[in-house]
Coordinates of C-alpha atoms in Angstrom, one line a residue:
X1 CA 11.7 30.1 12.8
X2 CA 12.3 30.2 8.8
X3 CA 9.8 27.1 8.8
X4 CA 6.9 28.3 10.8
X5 CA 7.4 31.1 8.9
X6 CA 7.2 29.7 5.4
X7 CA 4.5 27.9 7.1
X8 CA 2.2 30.6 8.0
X9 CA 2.9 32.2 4.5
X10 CA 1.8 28.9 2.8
X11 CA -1.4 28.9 4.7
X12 CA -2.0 32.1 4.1
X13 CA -2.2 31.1 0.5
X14 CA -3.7 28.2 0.8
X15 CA -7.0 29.7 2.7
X16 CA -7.2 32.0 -0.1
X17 CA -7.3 29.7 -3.0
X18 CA -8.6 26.4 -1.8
X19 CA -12.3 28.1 -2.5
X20 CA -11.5 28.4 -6.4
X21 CA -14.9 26.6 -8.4
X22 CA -14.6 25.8 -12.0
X23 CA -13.1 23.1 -13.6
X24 CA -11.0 24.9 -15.6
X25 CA -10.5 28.0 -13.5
X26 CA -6.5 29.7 -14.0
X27 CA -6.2 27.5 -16.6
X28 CA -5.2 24.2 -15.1
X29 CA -6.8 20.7 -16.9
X30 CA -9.8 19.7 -16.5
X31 CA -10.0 15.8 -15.8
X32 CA -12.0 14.5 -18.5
X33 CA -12.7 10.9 -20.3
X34 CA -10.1 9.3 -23.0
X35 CA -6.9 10.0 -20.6
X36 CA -4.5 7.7 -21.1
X37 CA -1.9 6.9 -18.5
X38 CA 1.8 5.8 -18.8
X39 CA 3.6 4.8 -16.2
X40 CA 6.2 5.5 -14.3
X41 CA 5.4 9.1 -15.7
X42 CA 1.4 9.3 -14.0
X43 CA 2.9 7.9 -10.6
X44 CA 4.5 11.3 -10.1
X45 CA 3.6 15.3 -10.4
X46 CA 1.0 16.4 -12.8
X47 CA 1.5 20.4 -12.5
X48 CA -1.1 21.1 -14.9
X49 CA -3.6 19.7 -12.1
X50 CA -4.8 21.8 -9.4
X51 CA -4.8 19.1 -6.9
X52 CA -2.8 16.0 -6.1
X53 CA -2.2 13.4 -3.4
X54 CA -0.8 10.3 -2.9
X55 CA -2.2 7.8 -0.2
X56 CA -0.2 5.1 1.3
X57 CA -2.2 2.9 4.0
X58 CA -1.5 -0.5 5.4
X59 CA -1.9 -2.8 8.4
X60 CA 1.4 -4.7 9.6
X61 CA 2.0 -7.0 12.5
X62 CA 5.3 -8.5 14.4
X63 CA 6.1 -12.4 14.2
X64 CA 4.5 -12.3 18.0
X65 CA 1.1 -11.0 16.2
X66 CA 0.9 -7.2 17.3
X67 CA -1.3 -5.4 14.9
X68 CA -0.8 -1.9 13.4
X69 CA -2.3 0.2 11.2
X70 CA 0.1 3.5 9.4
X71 CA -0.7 6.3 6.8
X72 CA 1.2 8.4 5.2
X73 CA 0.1 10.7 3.1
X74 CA 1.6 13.5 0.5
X75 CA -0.7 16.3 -0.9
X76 CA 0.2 19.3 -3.4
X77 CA -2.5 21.9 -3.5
X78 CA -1.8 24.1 -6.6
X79 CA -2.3 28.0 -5.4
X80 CA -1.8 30.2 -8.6
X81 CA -3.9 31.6 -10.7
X82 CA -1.7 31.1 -14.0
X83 CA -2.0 27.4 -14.3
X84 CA 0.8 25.4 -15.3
X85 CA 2.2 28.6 -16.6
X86 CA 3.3 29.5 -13.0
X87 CA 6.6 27.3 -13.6
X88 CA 7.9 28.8 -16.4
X89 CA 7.2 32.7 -14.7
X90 CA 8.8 31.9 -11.5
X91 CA 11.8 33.7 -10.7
X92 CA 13.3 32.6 -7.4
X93 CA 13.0 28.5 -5.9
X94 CA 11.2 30.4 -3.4
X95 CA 8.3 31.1 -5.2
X96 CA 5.0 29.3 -3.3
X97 CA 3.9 27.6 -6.6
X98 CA 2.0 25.0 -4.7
X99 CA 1.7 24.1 -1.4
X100 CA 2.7 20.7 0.2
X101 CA 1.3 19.2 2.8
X102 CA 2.0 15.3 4.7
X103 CA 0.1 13.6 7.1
X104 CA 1.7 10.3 9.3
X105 CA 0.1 8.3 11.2
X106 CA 0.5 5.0 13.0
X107 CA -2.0 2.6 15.1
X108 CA -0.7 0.6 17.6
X109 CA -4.2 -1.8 17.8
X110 CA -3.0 -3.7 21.1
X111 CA -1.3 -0.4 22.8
X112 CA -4.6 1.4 22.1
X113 CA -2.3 4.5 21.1
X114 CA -3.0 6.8 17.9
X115 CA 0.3 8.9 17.1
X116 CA 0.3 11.1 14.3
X117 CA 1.8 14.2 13.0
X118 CA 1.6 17.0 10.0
X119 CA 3.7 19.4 8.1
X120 CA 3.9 21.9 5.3
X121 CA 6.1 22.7 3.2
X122 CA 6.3 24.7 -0.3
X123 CA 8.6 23.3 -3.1
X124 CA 12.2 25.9 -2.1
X125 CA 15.2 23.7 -3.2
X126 CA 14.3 20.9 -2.7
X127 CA 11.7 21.0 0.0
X128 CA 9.0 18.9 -1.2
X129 CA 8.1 17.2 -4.5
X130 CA 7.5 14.7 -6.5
X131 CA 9.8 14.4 -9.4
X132 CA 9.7 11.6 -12.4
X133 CA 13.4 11.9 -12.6
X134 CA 14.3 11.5 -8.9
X135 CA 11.5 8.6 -9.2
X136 CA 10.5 10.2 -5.4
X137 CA 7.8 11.5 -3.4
X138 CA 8.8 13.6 -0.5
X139 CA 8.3 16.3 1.9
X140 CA 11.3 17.1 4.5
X141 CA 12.3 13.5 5.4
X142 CA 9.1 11.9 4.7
X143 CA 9.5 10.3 1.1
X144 CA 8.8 7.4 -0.9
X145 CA 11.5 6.5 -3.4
X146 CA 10.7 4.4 -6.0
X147 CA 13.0 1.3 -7.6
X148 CA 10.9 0.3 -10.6
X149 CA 7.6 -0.4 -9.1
X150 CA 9.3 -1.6 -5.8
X151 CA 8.3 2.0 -3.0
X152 CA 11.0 2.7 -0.1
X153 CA 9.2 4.2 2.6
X154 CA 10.6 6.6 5.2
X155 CA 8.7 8.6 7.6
X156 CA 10.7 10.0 11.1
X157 CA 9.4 12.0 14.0
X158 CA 10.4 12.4 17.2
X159 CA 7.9 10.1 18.9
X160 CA 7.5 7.3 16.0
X161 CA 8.8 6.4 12.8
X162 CA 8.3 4.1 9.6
X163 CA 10.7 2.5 7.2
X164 CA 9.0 0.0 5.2
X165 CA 9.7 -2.0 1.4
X166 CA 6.5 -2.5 -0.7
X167 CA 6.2 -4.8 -3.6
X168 CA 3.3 -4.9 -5.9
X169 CA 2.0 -8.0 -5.9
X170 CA -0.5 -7.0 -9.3
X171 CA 0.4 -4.5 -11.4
X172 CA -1.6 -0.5 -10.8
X173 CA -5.4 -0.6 -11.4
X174 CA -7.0 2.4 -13.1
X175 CA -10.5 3.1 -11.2
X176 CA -14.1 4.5 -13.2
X177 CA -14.1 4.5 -16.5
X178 CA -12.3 5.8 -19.5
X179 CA -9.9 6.9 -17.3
X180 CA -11.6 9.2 -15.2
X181 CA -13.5 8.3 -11.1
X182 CA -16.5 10.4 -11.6
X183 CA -17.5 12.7 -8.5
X184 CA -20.2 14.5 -9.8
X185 CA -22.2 15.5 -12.9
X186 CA -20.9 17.6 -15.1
X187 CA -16.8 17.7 -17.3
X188 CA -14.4 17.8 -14.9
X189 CA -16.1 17.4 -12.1
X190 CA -13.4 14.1 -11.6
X191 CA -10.0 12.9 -11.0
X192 CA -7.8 10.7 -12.9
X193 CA -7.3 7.9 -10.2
X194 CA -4.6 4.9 -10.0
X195 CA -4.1 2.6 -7.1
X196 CA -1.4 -0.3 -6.2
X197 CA -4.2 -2.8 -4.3
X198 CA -1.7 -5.6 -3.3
X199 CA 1.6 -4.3 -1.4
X200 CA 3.7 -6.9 0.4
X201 CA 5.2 -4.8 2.8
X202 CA 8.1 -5.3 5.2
X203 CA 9.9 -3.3 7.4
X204 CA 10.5 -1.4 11.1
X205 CA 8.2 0.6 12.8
X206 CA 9.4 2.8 15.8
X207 CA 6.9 4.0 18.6
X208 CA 8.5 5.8 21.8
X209 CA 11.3 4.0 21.6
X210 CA 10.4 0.6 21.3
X211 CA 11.6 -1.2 17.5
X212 CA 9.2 -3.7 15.6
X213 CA 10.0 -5.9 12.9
X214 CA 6.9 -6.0 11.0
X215 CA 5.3 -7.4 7.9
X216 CA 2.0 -7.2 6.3
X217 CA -0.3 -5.7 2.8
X218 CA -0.3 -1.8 2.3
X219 CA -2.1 0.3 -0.8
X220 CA -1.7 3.1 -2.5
X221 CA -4.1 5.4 -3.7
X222 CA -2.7 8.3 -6.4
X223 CA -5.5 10.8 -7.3
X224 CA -5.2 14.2 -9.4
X225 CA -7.7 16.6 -10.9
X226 CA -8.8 20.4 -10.8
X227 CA -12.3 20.2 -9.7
X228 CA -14.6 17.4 -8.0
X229 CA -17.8 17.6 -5.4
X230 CA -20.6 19.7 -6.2
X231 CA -22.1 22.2 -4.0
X232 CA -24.5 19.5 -2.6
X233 CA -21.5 16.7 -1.2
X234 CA -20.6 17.5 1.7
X235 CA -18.2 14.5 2.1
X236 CA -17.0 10.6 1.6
X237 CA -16.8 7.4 2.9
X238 CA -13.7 5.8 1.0
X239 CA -13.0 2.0 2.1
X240 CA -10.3 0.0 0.7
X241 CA -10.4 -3.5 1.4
X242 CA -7.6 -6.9 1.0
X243 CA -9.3 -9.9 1.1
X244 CA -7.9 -13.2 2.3
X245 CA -8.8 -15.2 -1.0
X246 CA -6.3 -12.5 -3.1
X247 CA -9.2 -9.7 -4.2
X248 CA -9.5 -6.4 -3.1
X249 CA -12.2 -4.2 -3.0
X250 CA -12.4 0.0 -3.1
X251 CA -15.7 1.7 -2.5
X252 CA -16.3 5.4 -1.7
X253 CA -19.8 6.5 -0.6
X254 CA -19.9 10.5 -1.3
X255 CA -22.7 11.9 0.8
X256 CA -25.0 14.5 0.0
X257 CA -25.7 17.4 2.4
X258 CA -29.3 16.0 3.2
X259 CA -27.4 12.3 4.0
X260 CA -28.0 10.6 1.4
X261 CA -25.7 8.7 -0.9
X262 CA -25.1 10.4 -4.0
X263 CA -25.7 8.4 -6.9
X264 CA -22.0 9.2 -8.5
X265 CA -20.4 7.0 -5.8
X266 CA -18.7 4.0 -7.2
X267 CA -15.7 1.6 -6.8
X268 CA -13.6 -1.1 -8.0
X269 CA -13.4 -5.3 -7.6
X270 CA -10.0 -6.7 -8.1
X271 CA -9.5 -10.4 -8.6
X272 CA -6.6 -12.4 -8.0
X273 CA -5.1 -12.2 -11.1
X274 CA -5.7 -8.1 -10.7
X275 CA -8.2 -8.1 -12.8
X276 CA -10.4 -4.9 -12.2
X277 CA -14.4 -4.4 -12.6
X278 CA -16.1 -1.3 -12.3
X279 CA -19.0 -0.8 -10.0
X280 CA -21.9 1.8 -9.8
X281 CA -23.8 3.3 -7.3
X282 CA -26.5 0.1 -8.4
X283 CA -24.2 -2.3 -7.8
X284 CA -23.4 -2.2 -3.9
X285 CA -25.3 -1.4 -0.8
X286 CA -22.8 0.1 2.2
X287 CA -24.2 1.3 5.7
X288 CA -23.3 2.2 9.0
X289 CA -24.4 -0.6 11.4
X290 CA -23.7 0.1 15.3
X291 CA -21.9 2.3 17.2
X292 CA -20.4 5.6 16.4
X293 CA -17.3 7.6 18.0
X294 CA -17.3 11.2 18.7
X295 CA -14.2 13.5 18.5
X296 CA -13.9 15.6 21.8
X297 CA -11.3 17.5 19.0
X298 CA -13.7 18.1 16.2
X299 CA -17.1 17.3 17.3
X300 CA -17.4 14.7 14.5
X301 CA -19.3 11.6 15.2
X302 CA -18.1 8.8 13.0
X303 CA -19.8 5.6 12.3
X304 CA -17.3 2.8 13.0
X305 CA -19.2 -0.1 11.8
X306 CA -20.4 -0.9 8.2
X307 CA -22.0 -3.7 6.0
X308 CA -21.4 -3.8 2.9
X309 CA -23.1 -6.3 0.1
X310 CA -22.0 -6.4 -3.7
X311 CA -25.4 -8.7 -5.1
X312 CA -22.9 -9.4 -8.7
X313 CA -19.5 -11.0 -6.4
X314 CA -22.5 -12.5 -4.0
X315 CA -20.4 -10.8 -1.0
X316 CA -21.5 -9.8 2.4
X317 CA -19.4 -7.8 4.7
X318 CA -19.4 -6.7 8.1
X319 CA -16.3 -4.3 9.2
X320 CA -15.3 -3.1 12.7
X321 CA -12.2 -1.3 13.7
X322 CA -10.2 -2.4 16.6
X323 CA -9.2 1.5 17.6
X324 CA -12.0 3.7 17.7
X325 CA -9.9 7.3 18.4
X326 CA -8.1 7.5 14.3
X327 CA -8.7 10.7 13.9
X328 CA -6.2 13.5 12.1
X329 CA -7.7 16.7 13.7
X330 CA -6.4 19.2 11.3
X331 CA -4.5 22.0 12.3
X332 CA -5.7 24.3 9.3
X333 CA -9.0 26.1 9.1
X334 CA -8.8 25.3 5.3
X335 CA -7.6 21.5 5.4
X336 CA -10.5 19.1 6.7
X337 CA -10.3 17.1 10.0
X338 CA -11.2 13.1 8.6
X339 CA -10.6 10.2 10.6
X340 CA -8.5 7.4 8.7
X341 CA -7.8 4.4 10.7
X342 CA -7.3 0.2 10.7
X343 CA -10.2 -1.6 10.1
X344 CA -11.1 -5.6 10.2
X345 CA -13.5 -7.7 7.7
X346 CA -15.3 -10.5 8.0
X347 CA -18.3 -12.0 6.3
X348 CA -18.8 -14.4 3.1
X349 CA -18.7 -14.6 -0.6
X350 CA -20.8 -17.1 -2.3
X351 CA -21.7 -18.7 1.3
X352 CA -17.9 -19.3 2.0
X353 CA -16.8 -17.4 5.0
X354 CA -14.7 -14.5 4.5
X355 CA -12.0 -12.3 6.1
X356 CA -9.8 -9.4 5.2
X357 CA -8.0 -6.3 6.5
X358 CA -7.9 -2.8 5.0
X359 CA -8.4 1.1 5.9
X360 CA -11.5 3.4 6.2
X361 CA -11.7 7.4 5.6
X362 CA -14.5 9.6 6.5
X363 CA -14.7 13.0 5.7
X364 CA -17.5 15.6 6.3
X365 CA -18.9 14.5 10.1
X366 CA -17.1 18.2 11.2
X367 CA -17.6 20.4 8.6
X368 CA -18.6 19.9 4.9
X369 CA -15.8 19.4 3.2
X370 CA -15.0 21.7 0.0
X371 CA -12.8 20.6 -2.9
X372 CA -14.3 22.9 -5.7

């Protein structure tokens, strides 16, 4: 009972602020060009931020070849006025000084089965967090817990459950430029962004009962800032992308409300000494190609197939997904439905056929999506 409680109390909150426009509004920092980051301290909490997640995505198989896809992901949605000043005033642990919220998911690509699950949480004792000094990201007994750059990954629910080891096999790439992934014009209309591209990964996965031993590549995607789309976005296409020859590529298509692509989306080439290269709007062309799936939850209709050609890297891809139903139907008027899910690449690069892995978000096909 306390939980649903605290629950309702945090949404309560959260509908009330997640509207808030203005880069800078209740003081909190504005993410501008020239930041510098420093790690381990930027793979953790920036309180002076209004907004914060952490993304961890991956596909994994058994030794017998069964394919799976999992996400987990940890948010912290800042819902005072005062800025970072709220941590100083608060008098009680129980203060809601920002909301947390997690989202776990798992594909299981041959079983045809999409489990996943959702919980808040505010900070209390010990609730949710992440801490530099505990070196962990958590929220009730989903957490990451760090080791150097080496991530411990536990996720349980009743139904299906993760426990994974992720390596970096290249050290964190920094995405945009002068240290800030611009979303649209004007300051602060960005987020400071840092991703792991390369994660050997090994582990157990759990689904109704049945234990797999499983190995594969996972990412992780760490983004913070106060203020990002403008009133004409309505929503993105994020792809993330491991490649068989030891690059990776991240693009994210933001769309405008009339459909179009919006000039300020962008994304990353890593090479296979991790290596990064910027690239514009100019530089790549990405479109929906073929068949679309629509939510009987939501009413979205998302494209779930894509080509995508980079002219400068002389690639051309064509991406499918083997599960079309990878959809996290929110359960919170103010947290958008998206659909997140295990996709498949091939193609070529410089005429030499081509293959990969990797994981696709879309947001916006519901409801235009608001992070002002």
């Amino acid at each position: 009972m306390r939980s649903r409680f605290s629950a309702a109390i945090a949404v309560c909150v959260l509908l009330a602020t997640l509207g808030a426009a203005g880069p800078e509004e209740g003081g909190y920092r504005a993410a501008l060009p020239g930041y510098r980051f420093e790690f381990p301290r930027d793979h953790f909490s920036h309180p002076e931020f209004r907004t914060e997640w952490w993304y961890y995505t991956g596909n994994l198989r058994t030794r017998e070849g069964r394919a799976f896809g999992f996400e987990l992901t940890f948010f912290r949605q800042a819902v005072s006025d005062n800025g970072p000043e709220r941590l100083s005033r608060t008098t009680s642990p129980w203060d809601v000084r920002d909301v947390y919220l997690a989202h776990f998911a798992l594909s299981d690509l041959q079983g045809g089965r999409f489990l996943h699950d959702q919980r808040m949480n505010r900070a209390g004792p010990g609730l949710a967090g992440a801490s530099l000094d505990a070196r962990r990201v958590w929220n009730g007994n989903w957490q990451v817990q760090w080791d150097g750059d080496r991530q411990q990954l536990q996720a349980v629910t009743p139904a299906f459950a993760a426990r994974l080891t992720l390596r970096p096999a290249k050290p964190p790439v920094i995405h945009g430029v002068n240290g800030v992934s611009q979303k649209a014009a004007g300051a602060g209309r960005a987020s400071h962004y840092v991703s792991f591209t390369r994660l050997v990964t090994s582990g157990t996965l759990e689904v109704e009962g049945q234990r797999f031993e499983v190995e594969g590549l996972s990412w992780m995607d760490h983004e913070f800032f106060t203020h990002q789309l403008s009133p004409e976005q309505a929503g993105w296409d994020w792809f993330s992308l491991q490649l068989d020859d030891g690059t990776e590529l991240m693009l994210y298509r933001l769309r405008r409300v009339d459909g179009n692509a919006d000039p300020f989306s962008a994304g990353t080439f890593v090479d296979a000494a991790g290596r990064a290269t910027h690239l514009s709007a100019a530089d790549f062309r990405l479109e929906p190609r073929g068949r679309t799936w629509k939510s009987a939850a939501t009413g979205g209709a998302y494209p779930l197939e894509w080509a995508i050609t980079v002219d400068s890297l002389a690639l051309s891809l064509r991406l499918t997904t083997p599960l079309d139903a990878q959809e996290i139907a929110s359960r919170h008027a103010a947290v958008p439905s998206y659909w997140e899910g295990a996709i498949r690449v091939a193609g070529t690069r410089g005429g030499q056929p081509m293959a990969g892995s990797g994981y696709l978000e879309m947001t916006g096909y519901d409801a235009r999506v608001r992070l002002q």
